Coordinates of C-alpha atoms in Angstrom, one line a residue:
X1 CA -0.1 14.5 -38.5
X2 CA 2.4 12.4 -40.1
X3 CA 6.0 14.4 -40.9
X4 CA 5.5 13.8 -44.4
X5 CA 2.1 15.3 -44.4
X6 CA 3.3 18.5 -42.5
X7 CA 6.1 18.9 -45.0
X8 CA 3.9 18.5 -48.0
X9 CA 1.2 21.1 -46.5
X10 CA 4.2 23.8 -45.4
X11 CA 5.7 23.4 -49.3
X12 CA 2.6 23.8 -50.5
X13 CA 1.5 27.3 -48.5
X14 CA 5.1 28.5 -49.1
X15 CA 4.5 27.7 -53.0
X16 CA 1.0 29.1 -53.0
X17 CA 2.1 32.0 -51.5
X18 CA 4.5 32.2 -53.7
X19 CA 2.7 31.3 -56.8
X20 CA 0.3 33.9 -56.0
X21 CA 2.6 36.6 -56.4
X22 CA 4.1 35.4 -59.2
X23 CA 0.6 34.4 -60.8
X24 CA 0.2 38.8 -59.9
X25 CA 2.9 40.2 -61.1
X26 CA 2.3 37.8 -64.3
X27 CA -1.2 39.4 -64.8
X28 CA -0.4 42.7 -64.2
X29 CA 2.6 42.5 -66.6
X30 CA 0.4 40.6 -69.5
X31 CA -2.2 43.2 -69.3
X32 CA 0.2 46.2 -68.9
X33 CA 1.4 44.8 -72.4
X34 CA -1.6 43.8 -74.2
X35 CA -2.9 47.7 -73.0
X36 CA 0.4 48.5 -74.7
X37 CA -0.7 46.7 -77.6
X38 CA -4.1 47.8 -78.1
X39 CA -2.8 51.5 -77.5
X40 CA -0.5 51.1 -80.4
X41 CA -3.2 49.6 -82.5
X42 CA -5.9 52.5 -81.6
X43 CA -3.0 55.0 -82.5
X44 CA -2.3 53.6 -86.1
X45 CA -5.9 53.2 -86.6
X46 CA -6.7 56.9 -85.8
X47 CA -4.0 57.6 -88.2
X48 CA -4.8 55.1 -91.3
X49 CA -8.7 56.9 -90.7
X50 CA -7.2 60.3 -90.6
X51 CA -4.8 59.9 -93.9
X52 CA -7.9 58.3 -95.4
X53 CA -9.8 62.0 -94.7
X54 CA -6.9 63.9 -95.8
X55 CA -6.7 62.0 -99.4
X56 CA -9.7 62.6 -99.8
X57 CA -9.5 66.1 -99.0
X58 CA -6.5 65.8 -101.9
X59 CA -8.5 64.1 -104.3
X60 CA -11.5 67.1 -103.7
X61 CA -8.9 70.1 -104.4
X62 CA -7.8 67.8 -107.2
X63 CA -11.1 67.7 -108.8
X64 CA -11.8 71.5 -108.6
X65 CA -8.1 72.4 -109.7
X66 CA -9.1 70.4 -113.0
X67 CA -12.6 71.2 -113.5
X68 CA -11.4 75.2 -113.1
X69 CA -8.8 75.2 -115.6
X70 CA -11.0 74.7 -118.2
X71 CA -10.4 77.5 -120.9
X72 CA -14.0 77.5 -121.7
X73 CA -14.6 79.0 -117.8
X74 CA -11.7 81.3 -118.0
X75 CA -13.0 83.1 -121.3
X76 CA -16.7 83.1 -120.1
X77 CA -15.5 84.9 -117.0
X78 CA -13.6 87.7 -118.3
X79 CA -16.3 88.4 -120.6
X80 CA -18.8 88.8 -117.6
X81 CA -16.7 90.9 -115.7
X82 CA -15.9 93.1 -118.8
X83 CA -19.5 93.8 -119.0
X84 CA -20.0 94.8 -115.3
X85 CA -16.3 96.2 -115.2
X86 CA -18.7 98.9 -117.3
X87 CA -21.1 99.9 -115.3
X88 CA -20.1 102.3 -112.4
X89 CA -20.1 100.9 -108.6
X90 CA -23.7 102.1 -107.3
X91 CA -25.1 100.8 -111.1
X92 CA -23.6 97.4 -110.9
X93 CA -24.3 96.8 -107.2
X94 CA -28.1 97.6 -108.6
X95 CA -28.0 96.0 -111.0
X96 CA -26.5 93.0 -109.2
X97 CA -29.2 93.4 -106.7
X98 CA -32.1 93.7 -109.4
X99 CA -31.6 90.3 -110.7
X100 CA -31.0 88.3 -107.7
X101 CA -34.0 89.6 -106.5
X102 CA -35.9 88.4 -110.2
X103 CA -33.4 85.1 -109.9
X104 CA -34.9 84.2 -106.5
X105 CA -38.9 85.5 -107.6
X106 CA -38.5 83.4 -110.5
X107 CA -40.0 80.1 -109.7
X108 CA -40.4 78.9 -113.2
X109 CA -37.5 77.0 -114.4
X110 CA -38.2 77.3 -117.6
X111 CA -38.5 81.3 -117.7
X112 CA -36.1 82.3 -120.2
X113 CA -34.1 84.4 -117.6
X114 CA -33.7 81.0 -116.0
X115 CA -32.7 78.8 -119.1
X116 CA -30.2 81.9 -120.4
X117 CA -28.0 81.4 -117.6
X118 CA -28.5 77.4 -117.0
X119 CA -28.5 76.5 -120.5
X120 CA -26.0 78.4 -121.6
X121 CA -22.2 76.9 -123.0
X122 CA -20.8 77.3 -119.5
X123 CA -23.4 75.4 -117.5
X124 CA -23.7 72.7 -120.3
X125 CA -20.0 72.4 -119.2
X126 CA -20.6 72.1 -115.9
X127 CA -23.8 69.5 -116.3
X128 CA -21.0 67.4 -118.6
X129 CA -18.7 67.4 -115.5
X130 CA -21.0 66.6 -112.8
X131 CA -22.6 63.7 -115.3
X132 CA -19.4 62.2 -115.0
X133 CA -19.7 61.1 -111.3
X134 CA -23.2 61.9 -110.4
X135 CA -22.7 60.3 -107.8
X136 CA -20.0 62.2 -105.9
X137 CA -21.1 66.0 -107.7
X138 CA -23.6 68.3 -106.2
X139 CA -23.7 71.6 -107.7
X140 CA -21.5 73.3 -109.5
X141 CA -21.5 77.0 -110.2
X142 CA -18.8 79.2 -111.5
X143 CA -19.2 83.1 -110.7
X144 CA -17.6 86.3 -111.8
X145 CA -15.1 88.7 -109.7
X146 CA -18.1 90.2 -108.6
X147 CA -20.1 87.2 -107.1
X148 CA -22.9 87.1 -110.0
X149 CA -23.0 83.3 -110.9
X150 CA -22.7 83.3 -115.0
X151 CA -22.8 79.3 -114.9
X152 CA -24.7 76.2 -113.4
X153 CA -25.5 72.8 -113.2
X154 CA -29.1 73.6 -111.1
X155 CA -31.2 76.4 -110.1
X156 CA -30.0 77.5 -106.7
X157 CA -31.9 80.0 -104.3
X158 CA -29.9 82.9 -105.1
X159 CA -28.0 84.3 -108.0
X160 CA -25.9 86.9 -106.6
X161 CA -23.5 85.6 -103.9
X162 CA -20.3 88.0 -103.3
X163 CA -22.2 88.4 -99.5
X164 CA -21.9 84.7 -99.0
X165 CA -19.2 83.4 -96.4
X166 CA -17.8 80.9 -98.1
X167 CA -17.4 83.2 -101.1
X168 CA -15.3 85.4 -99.2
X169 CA -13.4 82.7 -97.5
X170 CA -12.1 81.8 -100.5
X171 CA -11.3 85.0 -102.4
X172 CA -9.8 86.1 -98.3
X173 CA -9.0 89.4 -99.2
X174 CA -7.2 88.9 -102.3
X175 CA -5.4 86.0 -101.1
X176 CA -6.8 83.2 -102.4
X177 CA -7.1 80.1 -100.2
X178 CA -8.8 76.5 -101.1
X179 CA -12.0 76.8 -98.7
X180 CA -14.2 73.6 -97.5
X181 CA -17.6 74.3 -96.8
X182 CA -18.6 72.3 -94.6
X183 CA -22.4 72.7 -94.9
X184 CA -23.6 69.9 -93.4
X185 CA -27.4 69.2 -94.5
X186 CA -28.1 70.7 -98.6
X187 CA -31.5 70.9 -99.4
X188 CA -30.8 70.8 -102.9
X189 CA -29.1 67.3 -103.2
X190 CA -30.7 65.9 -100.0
X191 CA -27.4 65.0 -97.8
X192 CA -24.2 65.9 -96.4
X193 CA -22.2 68.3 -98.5
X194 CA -18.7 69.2 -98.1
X195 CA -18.3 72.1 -101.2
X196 CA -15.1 72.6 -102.2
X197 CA -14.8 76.7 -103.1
X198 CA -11.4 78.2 -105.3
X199 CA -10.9 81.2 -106.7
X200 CA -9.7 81.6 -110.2
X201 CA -6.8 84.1 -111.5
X202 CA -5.4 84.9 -115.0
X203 CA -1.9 86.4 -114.4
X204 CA -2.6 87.0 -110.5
X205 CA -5.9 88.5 -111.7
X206 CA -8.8 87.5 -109.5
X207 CA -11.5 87.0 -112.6
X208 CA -13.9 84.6 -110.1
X209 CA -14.9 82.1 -108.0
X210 CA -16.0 78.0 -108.6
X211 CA -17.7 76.0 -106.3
X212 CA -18.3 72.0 -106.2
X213 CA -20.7 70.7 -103.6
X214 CA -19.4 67.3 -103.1
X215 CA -22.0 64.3 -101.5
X216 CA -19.8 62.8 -98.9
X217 CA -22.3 60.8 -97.3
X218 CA -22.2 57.7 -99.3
X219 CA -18.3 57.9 -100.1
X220 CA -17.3 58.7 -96.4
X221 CA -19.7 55.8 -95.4
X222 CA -18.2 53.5 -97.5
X223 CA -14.8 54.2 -96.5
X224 CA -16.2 53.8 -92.8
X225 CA -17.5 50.4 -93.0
X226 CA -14.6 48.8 -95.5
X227 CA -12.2 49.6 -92.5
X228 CA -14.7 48.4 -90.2
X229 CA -14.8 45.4 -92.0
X230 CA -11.0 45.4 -92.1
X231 CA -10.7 46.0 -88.4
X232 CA -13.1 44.2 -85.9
X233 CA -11.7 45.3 -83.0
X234 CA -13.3 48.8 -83.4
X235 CA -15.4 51.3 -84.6
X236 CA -13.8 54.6 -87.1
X237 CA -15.8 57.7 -86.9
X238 CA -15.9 61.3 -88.5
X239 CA -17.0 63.6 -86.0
X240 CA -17.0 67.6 -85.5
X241 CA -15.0 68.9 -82.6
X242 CA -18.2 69.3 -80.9
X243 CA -19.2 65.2 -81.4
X244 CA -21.6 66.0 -84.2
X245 CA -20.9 62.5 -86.0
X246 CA -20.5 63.1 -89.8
X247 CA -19.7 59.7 -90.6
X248 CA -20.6 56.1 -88.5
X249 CA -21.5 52.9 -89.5
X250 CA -25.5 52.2 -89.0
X251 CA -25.7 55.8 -87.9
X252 CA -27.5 58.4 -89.9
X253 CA -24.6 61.7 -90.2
X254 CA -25.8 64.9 -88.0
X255 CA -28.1 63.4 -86.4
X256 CA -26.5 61.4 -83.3
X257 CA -23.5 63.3 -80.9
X258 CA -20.5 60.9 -79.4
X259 CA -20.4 60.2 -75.9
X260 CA -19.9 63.0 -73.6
X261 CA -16.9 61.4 -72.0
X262 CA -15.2 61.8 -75.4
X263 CA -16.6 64.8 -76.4
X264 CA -14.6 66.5 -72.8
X265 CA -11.7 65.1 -74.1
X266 CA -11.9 66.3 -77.5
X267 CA -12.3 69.8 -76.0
X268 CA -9.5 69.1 -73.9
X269 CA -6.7 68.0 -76.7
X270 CA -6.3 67.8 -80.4
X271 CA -4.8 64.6 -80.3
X272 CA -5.1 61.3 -78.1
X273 CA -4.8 58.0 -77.4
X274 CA -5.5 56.3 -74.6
X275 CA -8.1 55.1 -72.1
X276 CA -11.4 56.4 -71.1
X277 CA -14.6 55.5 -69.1
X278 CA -17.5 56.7 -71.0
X279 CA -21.1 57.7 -69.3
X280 CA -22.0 54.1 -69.4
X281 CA -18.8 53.2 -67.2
X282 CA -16.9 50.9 -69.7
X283 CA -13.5 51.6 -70.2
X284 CA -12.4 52.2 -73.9
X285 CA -9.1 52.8 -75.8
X286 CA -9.8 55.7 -77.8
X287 CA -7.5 57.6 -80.4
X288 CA -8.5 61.3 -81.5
X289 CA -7.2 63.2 -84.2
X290 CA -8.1 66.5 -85.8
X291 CA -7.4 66.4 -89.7
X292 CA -4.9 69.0 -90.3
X293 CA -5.6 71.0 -93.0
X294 CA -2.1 72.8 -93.5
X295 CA -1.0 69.1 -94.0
X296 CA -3.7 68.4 -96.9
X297 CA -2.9 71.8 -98.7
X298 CA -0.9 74.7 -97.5
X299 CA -3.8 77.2 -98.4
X300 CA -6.6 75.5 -97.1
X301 CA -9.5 76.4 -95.2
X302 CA -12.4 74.2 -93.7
X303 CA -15.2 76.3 -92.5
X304 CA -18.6 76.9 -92.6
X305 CA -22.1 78.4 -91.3
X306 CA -23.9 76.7 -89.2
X307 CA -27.0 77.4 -91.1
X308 CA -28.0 79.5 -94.3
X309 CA -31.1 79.8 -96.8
X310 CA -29.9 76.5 -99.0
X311 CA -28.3 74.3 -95.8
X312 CA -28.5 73.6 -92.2
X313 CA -26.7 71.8 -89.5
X314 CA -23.4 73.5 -91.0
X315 CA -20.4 74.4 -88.8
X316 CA -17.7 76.9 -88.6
X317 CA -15.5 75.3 -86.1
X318 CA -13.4 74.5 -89.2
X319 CA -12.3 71.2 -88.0
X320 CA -13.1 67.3 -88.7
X321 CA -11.8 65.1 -86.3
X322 CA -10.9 61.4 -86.7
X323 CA -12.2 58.8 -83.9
X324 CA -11.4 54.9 -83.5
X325 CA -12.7 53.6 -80.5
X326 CA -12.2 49.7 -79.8
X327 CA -14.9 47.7 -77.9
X328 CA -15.1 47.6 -74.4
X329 CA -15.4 44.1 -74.7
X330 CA -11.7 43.9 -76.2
X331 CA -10.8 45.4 -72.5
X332 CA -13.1 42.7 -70.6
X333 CA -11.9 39.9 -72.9
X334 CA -8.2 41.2 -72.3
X335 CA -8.9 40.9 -68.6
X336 CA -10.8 38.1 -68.3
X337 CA -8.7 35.5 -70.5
X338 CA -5.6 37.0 -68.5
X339 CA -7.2 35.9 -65.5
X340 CA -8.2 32.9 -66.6
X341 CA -5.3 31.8 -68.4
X342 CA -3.0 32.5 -65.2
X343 CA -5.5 30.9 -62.9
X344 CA -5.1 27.7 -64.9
X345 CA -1.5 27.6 -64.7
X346 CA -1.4 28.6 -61.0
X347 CA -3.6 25.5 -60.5
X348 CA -1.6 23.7 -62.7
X349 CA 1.6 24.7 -60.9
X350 CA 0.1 24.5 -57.4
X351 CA -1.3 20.4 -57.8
X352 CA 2.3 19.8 -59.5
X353 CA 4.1 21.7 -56.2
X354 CA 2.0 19.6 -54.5
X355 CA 2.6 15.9 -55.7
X356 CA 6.5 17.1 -56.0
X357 CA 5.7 18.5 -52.3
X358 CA 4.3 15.3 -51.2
X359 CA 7.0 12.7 -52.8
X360 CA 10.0 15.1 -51.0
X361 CA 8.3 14.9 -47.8
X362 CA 8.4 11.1 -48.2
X363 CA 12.0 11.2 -49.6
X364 CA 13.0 13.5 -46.4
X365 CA 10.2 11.5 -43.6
X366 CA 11.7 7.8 -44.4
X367 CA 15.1 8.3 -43.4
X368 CA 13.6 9.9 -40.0
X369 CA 10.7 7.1 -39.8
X370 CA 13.3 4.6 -40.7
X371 CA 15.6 6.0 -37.7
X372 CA 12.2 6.0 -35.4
X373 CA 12.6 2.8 -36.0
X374 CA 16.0 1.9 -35.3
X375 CA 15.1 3.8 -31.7
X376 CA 12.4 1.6 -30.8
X377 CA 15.0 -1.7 -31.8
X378 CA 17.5 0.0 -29.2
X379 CA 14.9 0.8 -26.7
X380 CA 14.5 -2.7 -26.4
X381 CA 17.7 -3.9 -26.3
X382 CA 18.2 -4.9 -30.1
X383 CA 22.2 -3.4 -30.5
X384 CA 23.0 -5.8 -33.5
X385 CA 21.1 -3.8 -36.3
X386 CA 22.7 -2.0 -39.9
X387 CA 22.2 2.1 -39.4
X388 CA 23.1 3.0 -42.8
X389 CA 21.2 5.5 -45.1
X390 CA 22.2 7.0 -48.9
X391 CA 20.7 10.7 -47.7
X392 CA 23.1 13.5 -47.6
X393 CA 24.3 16.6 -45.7
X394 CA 22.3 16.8 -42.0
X395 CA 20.4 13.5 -42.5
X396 CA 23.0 11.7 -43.1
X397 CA 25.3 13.4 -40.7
X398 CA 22.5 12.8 -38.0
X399 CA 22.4 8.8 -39.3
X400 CA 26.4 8.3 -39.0
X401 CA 26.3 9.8 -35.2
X402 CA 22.8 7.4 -34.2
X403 CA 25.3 4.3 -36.1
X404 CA 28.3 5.4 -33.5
X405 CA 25.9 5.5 -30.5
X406 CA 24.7 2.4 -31.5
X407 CA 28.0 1.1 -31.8
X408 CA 29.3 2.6 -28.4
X409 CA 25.9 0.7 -26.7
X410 CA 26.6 -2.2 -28.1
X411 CA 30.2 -2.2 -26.6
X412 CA 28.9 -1.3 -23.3
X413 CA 26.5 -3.3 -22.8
X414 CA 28.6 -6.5 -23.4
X415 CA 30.9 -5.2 -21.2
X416 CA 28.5 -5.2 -18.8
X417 CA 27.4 -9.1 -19.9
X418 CA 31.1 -9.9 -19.1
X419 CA 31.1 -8.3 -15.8
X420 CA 27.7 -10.0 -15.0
X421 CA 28.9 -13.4 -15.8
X422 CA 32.3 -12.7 -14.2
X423 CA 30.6 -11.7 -10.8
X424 CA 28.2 -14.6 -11.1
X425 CA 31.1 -17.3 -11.5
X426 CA 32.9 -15.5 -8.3
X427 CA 29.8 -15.9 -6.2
X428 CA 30.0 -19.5 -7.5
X429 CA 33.5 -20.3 -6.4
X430 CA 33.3 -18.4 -3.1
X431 CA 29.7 -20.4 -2.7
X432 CA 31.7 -23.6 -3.2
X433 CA 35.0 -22.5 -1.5
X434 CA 32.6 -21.8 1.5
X435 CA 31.2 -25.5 1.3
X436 CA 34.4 -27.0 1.1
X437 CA 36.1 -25.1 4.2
X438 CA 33.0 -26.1 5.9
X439 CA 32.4 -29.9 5.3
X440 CA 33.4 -33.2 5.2
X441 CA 34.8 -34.0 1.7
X442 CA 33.9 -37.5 2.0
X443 CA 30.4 -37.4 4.8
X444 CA 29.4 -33.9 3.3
X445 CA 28.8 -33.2 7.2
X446 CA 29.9 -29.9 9.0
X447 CA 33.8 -30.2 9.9
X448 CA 35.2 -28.5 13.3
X449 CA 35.6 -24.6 11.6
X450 CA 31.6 -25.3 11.3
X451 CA 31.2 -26.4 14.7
X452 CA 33.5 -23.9 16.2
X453 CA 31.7 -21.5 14.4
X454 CA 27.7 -22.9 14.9
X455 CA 28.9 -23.4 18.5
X456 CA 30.1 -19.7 19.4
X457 CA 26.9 -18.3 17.6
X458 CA 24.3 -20.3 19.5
X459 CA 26.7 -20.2 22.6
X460 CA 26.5 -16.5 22.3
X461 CA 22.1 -16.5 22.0
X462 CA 22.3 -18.8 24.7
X463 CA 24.2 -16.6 27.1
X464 CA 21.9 -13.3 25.7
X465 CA 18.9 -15.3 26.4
X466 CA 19.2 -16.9 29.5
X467 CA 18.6 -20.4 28.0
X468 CA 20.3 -23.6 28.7
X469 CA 22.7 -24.8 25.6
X470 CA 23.0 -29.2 25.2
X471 CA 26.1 -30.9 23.0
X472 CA 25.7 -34.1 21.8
X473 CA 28.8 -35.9 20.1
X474 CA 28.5 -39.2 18.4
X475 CA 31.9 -40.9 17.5
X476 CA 30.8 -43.0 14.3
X477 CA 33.9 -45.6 13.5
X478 CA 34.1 -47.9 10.5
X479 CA 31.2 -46.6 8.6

């Protein structure tokens, strides 16, 4: 594999490697802060749902405050309770008894016992105040110090109702508190009803007791879905502490529970936000909150029965709690475009590491190919070359020492040219000095130092062989 190649492929592991852990710790950062994000949006979304309940709450106390200070119910009840205020202890509890009893025998509306107490000035009142928002008014009643209701918009089951737990939940002893029934079901106005109970004094005299059933189906609904519609990252809920939904979008009130998974956690704290995996093992950022009643109205009281002869699926755990719970898909989608959007730039930062990998291998192979090359010319004897390069530090370090051994090769070996050639031109004189001590300048035939010299050799293999040895001379004159 070419060097180039090599480098490109060891840059781009190291920078994959690399990229990786980067392209990780990227991931688990973004998600870290979007989960920080959608936290902080389940927590003020809990809130905005639970100030929403508690202004309500307001506007309820509001409505009874005003409705109760009516003159017209203040004179009708101290002229009731003068009357029984007559009658001794055992003879008013009798008499109390007595007409419940006819009040709840009585199926004839228009019975004159009837139409004297729901046609009289008071309830007239009372019908006036509930025409006024039909919608949002269920019954409203008014009784005396002794529980006998002496006003009424409607014919309820029972006239007397001192006995009754809201009744004493709101006169508590003396010490009056604002009490929320929370009755769930009403027979009588066919849906959820949330009465709203005070007790009524003249000069710290306790003279009675009024009560407003308010329909908060439709009004808690519609709160539900405008924030829905406001906020489609989630779903806001009204729930019991037991996950009895009162209020849901698409969800009819009492009748479906939340999951289980949130339900433990209810049961476990008061207030939270955070994750949880419900039964059907998606993850969910949830925010719980109970609606503080102390924080609505110092003397406030939310509770209830869980059934009773007018109402059922009522509860005394004298709580509401406010849910927002996002969809799981927010979660997924978080995930899922994190990964995604990472992935892209890791591949986008990988085939750019790459290319950058690839053109730096080429920038730091040529100078080496380039000096492979200059080897070979050397190798074969090619000293006159140009070893130069424009690369820096150990590259070009390595370059200026190859230029010097070049250099120092070239010296030597024309040295050794010289030496040649010198050597070669002695051999030549001492050939031709040899000839010329050795001949006849002017015949170019063997002079006496070659005879002397031929003679004694073949002389000498004469006498070592045993073999006879002739002379001949010629004397050659005037040639």
């Amino acid at each position: 594999m070419k060097l180039k190649y090599k480098f490109m492929l060891l840059s781009g592991i190291n920078s994959f490697a690399l990229l990786i852990v980067l392209i990780t710790l990227f991931s688990i950062i973004s998600i870290n802060n979007r989960n920080k994000e959608i936290e902080k949006v389940t927590n003020d979304n809990v809130a905005l749902l639970t100030q929403m309940v508690e202004h309500e709450f307001h506007h309820f106390i509001s409505l009874v405050e005003v409705v109760s200070s009516s003159d017209l119910i203040e004179s009708k009840l101290v002229e009731s309770n003068d009357i029984y205020d007559l009658l001794s202890t055992t003879d008013r509890n009798t008499e109390i008894m007595d007409l419940n009893t006819t009040w709840m025998n009585t199926t004839d509306i228009e019975d004159p016992f009837i139409q004297d107490i729901l046609q009289n000035e008071l309830s007239l009142y009372l019908n006036s105040v509930q025409q006024t928002e039909d919608h949002l008014y269920g019954e409203i009643f008014v009784t005396n110090k002794y529980g006998v209701m002496i006003g009424s918009t409607k014919k309820l089951t029972t006239l007397a109702h001192a006995d009754k737990y809201w009744w004493q939940g709101s006169y508590n002893d003396g010490d009056s508190v604002i009490f929320f029934d929370d009755r769930g079901y009403d027979d009588s106005v066919g849906e959820v009803v949330l009465g709203v109970v005070k007790s009524i004094y003249i000069d710290n005299e306790f003279i009675g007791v009024i009560k407003i059933n308010i329909k908060v189906t439709g009004m808690l609904n519609e709160h539900i879905m405008h924030m829905n519609s406001i906020v489609d990252t989630g779903e806001f809920v009204i729930s019991r502490p037991n996950g009895n939904i009162i209020s849901k979008e698409g969800v009819t009130p009492l009748t479906e529970m939340l999951n289980e998974s949130l339900i433990n956690k209810m049961e476990e704290q008061e207030s939270f936000v955070g994750k949880i995996k419900f039964s059907n093992s998606k993850n969910y950022y949830v925010g719980i909150k109970i609606v503080d009643m102390s924080e609505i109205e110092e003397e406030s009281v939310l509770g209830g029965s869980s059934s009773s002869i007018d109402h059922e699926d009522g509860s005394s755990d004298g709580e509401w709690v406010a849910v927002y719970i996002t969809k799981s898909t927010i979660l997924d989608d978080t995930m899922r475009s994190t990964i995604l959007y990472t992935s892209i730039i890791g591949l986008v930062l990988i085939s750019g590491v790459l290319v950058l990998s690839y053109f730096e291998g080429v920038s730091f192979s040529n100078p080496i190919v380039k000096l492979q090359g200059y080897t070979t010319k050397l190798s074969e004897g090619i000293y006159d070359i140009d070893i130069s390069t424009t690369a820096k530090g150990e590259i070009g370090d390595l370059y200026s020492d190859f230029d010097n051994l070049a250099h120092e090769l070239k010296t030597s070996t024309t040295s050794i040219k010289n030496l040649k050639t010198e050597i070669d031109t002695r051999k030549k004189v001492e050939t031709k000095l040899s000839i010329i001590s050795q001949t006849d300048e002017l015949t170019q035939i063997y002079n006496r130092r070659a005879f002397n010299t031929y003679f004694e050799k073949y002389l000498h293999m004469a006498s070592r062989n045993d073999t006879q040895l002739g002379v001949v001379i010629f004397d050659l004159d005037d040639f």
